[in-house]
Coordinates of C-alpha atoms and ligand atoms in Angstrom, one line a residue:
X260 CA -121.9 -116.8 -3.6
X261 CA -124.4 -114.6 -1.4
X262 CA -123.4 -111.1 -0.4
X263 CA -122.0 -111.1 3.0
X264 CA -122.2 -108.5 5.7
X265 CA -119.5 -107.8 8.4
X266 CA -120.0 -105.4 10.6
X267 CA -117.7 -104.5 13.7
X268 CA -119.2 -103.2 17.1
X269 CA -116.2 -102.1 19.1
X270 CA -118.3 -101.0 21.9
X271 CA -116.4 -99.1 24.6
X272 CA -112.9 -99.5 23.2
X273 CA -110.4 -97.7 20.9
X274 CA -109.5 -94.2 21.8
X275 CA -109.0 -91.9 18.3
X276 CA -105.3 -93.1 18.7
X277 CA -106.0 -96.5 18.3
X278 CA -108.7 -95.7 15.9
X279 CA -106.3 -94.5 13.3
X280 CA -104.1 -97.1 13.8
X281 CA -106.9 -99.6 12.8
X282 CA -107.5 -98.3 9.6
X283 CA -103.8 -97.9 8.8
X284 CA -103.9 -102.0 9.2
X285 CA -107.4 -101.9 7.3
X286 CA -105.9 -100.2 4.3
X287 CA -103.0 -103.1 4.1
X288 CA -104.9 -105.7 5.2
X289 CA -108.1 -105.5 2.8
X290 CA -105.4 -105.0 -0.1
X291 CA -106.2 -108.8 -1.6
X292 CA -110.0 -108.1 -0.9
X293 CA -110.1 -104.6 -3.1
X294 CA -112.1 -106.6 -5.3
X295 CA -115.2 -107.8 -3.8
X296 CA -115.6 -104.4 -0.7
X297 CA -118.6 -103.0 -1.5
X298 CA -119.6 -106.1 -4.3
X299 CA -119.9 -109.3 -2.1
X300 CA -118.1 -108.3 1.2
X301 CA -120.3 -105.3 2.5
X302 CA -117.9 -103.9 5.4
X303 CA -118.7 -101.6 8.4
X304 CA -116.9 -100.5 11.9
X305 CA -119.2 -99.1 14.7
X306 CA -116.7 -97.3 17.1
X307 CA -117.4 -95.7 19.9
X308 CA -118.7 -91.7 19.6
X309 CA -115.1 -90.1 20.6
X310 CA -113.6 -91.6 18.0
X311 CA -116.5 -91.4 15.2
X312 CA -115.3 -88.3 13.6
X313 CA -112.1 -89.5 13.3
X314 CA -112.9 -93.1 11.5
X315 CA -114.9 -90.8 8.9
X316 CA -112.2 -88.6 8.0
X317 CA -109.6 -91.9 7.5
X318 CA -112.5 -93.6 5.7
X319 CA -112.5 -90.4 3.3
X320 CA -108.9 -90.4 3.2
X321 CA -108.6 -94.2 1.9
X322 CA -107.5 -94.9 -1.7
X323 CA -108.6 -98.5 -1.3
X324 CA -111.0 -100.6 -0.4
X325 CA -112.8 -98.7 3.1
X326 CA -115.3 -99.8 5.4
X327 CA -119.1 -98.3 5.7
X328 CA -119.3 -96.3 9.1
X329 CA -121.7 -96.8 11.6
X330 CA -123.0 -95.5 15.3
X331 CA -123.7 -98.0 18.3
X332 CA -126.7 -95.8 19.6
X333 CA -128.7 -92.5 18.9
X334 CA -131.7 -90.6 20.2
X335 CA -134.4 -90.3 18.8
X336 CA -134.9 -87.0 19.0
X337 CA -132.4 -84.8 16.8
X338 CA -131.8 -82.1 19.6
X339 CA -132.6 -80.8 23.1
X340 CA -132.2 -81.2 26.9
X341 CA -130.3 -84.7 26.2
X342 CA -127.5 -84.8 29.0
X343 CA -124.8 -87.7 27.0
X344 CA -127.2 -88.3 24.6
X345 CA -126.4 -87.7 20.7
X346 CA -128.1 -87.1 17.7
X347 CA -128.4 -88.4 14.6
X348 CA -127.3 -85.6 12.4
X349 CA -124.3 -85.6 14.9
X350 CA -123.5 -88.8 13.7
X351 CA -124.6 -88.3 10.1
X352 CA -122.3 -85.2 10.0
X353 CA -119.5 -88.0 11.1
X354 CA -120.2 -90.0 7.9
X355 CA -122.0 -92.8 9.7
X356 CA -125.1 -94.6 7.7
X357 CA -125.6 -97.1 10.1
X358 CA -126.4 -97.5 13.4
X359 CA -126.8 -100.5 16.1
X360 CA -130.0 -100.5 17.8
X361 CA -131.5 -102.4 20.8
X362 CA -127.9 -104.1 21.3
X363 CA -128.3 -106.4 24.4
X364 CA -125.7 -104.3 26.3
X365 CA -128.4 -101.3 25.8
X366 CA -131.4 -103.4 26.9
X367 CA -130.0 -105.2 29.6
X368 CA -127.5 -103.2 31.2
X369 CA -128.6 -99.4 30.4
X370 CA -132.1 -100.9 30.8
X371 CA -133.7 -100.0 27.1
X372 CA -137.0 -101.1 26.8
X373 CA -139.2 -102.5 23.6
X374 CA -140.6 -98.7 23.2
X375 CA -137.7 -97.1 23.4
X376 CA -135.6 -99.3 20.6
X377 CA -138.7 -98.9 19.0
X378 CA -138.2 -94.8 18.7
X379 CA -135.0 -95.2 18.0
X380 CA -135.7 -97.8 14.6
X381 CA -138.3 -95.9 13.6
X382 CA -135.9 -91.7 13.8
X383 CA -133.1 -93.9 12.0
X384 CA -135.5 -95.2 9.0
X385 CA -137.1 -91.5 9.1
X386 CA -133.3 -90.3 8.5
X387 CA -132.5 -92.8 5.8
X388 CA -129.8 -94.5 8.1
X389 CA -129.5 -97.8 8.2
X390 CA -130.3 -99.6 11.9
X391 CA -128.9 -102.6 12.8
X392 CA -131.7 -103.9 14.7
X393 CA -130.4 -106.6 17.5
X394 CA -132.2 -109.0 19.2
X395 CA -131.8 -112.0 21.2
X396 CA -132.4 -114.4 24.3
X397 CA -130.6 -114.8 28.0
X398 CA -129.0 -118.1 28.4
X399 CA -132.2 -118.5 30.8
X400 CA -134.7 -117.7 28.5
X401 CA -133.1 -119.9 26.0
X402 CA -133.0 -123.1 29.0
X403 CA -137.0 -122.0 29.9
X404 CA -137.9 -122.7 26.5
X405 CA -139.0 -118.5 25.9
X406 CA -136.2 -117.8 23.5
X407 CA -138.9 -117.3 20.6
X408 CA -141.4 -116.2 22.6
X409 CA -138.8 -112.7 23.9
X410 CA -137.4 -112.9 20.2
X411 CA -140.9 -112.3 19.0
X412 CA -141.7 -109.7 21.2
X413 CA -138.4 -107.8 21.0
X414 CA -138.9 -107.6 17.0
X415 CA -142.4 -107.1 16.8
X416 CA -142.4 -104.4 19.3
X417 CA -139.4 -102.3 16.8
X418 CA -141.3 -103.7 13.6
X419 CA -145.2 -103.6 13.5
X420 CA -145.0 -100.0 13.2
X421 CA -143.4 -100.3 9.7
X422 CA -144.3 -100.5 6.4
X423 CA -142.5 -103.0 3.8
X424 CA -140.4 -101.1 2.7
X425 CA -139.0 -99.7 5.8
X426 CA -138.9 -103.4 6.8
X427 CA -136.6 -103.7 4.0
X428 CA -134.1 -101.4 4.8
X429 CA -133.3 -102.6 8.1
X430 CA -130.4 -105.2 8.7
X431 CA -131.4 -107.6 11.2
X432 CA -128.9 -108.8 13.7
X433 CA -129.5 -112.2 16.1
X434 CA -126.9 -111.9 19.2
X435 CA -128.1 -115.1 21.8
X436 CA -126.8 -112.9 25.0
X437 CA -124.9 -116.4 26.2
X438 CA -122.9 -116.0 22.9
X439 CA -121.4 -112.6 23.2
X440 CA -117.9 -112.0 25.0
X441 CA -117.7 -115.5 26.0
X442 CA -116.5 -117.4 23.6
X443 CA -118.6 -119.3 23.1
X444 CA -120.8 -119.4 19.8
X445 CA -124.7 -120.4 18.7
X446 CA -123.9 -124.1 17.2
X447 CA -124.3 -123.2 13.5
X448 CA -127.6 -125.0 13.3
X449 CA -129.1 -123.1 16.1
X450 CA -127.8 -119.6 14.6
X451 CA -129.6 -121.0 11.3
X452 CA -132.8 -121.8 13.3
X453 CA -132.9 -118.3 14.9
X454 CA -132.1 -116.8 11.2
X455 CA -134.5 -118.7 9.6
X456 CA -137.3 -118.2 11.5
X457 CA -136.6 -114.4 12.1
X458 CA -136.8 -114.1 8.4
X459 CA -140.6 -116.0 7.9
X460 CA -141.6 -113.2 11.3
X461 CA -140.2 -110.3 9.2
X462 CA -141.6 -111.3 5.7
X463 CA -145.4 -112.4 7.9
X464 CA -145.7 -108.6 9.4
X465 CA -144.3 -107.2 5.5
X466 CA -147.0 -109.6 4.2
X467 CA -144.1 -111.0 1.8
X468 CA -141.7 -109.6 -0.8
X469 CA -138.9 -108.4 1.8
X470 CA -135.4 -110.0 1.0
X471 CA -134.2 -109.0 4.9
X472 CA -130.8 -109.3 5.6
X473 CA -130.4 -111.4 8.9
X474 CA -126.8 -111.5 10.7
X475 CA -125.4 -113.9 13.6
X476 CA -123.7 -112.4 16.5
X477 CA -121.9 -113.7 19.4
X478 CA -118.0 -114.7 19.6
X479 CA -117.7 -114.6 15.9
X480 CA -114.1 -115.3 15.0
X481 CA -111.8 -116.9 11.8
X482 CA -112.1 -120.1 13.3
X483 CA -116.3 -120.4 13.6
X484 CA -116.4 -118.1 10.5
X485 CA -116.8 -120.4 7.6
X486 CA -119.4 -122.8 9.6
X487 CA -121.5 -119.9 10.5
X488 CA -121.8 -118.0 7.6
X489 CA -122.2 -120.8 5.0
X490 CA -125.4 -121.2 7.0
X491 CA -128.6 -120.5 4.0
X492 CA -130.4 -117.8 6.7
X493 CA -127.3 -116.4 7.6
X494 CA -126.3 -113.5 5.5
X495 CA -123.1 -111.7 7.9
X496 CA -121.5 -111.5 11.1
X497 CA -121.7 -108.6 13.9
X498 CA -118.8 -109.0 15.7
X499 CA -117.0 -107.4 18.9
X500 CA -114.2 -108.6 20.0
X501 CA -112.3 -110.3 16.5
X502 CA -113.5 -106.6 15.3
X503 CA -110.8 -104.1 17.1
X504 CA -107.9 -105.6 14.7
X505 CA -108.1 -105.3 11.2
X506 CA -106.9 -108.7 10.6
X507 CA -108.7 -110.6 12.8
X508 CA -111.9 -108.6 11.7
X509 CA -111.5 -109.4 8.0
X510 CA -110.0 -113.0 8.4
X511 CA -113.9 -113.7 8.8
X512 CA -114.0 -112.8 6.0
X513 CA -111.2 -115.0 4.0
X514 CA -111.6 -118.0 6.3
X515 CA -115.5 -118.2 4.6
X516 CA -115.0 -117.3 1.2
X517 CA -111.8 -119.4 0.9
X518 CA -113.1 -122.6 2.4
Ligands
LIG1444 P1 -118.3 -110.7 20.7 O1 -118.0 -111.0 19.2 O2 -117.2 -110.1 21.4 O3 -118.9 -111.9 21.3 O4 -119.5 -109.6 20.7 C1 -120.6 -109.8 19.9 C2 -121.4 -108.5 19.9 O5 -122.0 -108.2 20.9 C3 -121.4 -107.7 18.7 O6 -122.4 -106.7 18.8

């Protein structure tokens, strides 16, 4: 069985409060998956900065089986004249060695453009954190028949700049914007297409030998789990809202690998 990832974006929710009682529900619910964390289940929670500090010290404080801990955005630059921005060795200090880059919320609604994300992929790689590089098309791009063509530009914008092996380390996240918060998923097959092709884009520009880890994201839940993920191209799930309780995060999870 391939190694999946599944990552939670909580985005603007969970006070520290609510934080801690998450992983008090992690450590009991990931009890009858203590052995494949870290082996065939890679798990990671993205919450919001307020509460990052906090995840990290409950993550250190686990006996079992504990998530990987991630950022949902960073500057590029590691200090300055920044109003609300934050660093990366703020985050690093946190215990985070991932972070979401280029999410559609970013691009679309805080207006992030291609050279930004780009800044931000490249500071992250420089760092040796992880990004989680996202990508995807509007529901109107996708009807025009440009999903590709935006796809293409969004990842070769963040990528050409890279060698390999940098090309390597990213984890590669498809999010349709149509799919996320409403319910209503990619059809397997078209999270597959998207997948599949984003994989043949990122092996062309790493002129081969790149095993790149592509997720699907957009109303990922227990019930759409085991169709999406037993998909060839797809190797995890970045998920919101299943994401905020333990059990619903990780029944992703146990409704694939049990089916
Ligand atoms: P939902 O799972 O709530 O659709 O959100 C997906 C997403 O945007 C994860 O980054």
């Amino acid at each position: 069985m391939k190694k999946i990832r599944l990552y939670g974006n909580w985005k603007m929710n969970m006070t520290r409060g609510e934080t801690l009682a998450f992983f008090a529900e992690f450590e009991k619910s990931a009890k009858p998956l203590a052995a494949v964390v870290g082996k065939a289940l890679e798990v990671a929670v993205f919450p919001p900065f307020t509460a990052l500090w906090a995840a990290g010290e409950a993550i250190r404080a686990m006996e079992g089986p504990a998530p990987l801990l991630g950022a949902q955005n960073v500057h590029f630059e590691p200090k300055g004249a920044f109003t609300g921005e934050v660093s990366i060795p703020m985050v690093e200090e946190c215990g985070a060695t991932h972070v979401i880059i280029g999410h559609s919320e970013r691009r679309h609604i805080f207006g992030e453009s291609d050279g930004l994300i780009a800044q931000k992929t490249k500071a992250c790689l420089a760092a040796g954190l992880t990004p989680v590089l996202c990508y995807g098309e509007t529901l109107e791009e996708r009807e025009s028949g440009r999903a590709f063509e935006v796809m293409g530009r969004q990842l070769c914008s963040a990528l050409e700049p890279l060698s390999a092996d940098e090309l390597g380390r990213i984890v590669y996240a498809y999010e349709p914007v149509w799919a996320i918060g409403t319910g209503k998923s990619a059809t397997a097959d078209e999270a597959q297409e998207v997948c599949a092709w984003s994989k043949e884009l990122i092996a062309g520009l790493a002129k081969g030998g790149v095993d790149a880890a592509v997720l699907y994201g957009g109303s990922v839940k227990g019930a759409n789990a085991k169709e999406l993920l037993s998909m060839e191209a797809i190797d995890g799930a970045l998920v919101g809202g299943a994401s905020l309780k333990a059990e619903s995060f990780l029944e992703i999870y146990t409704a694939y690998a049990e089916a």
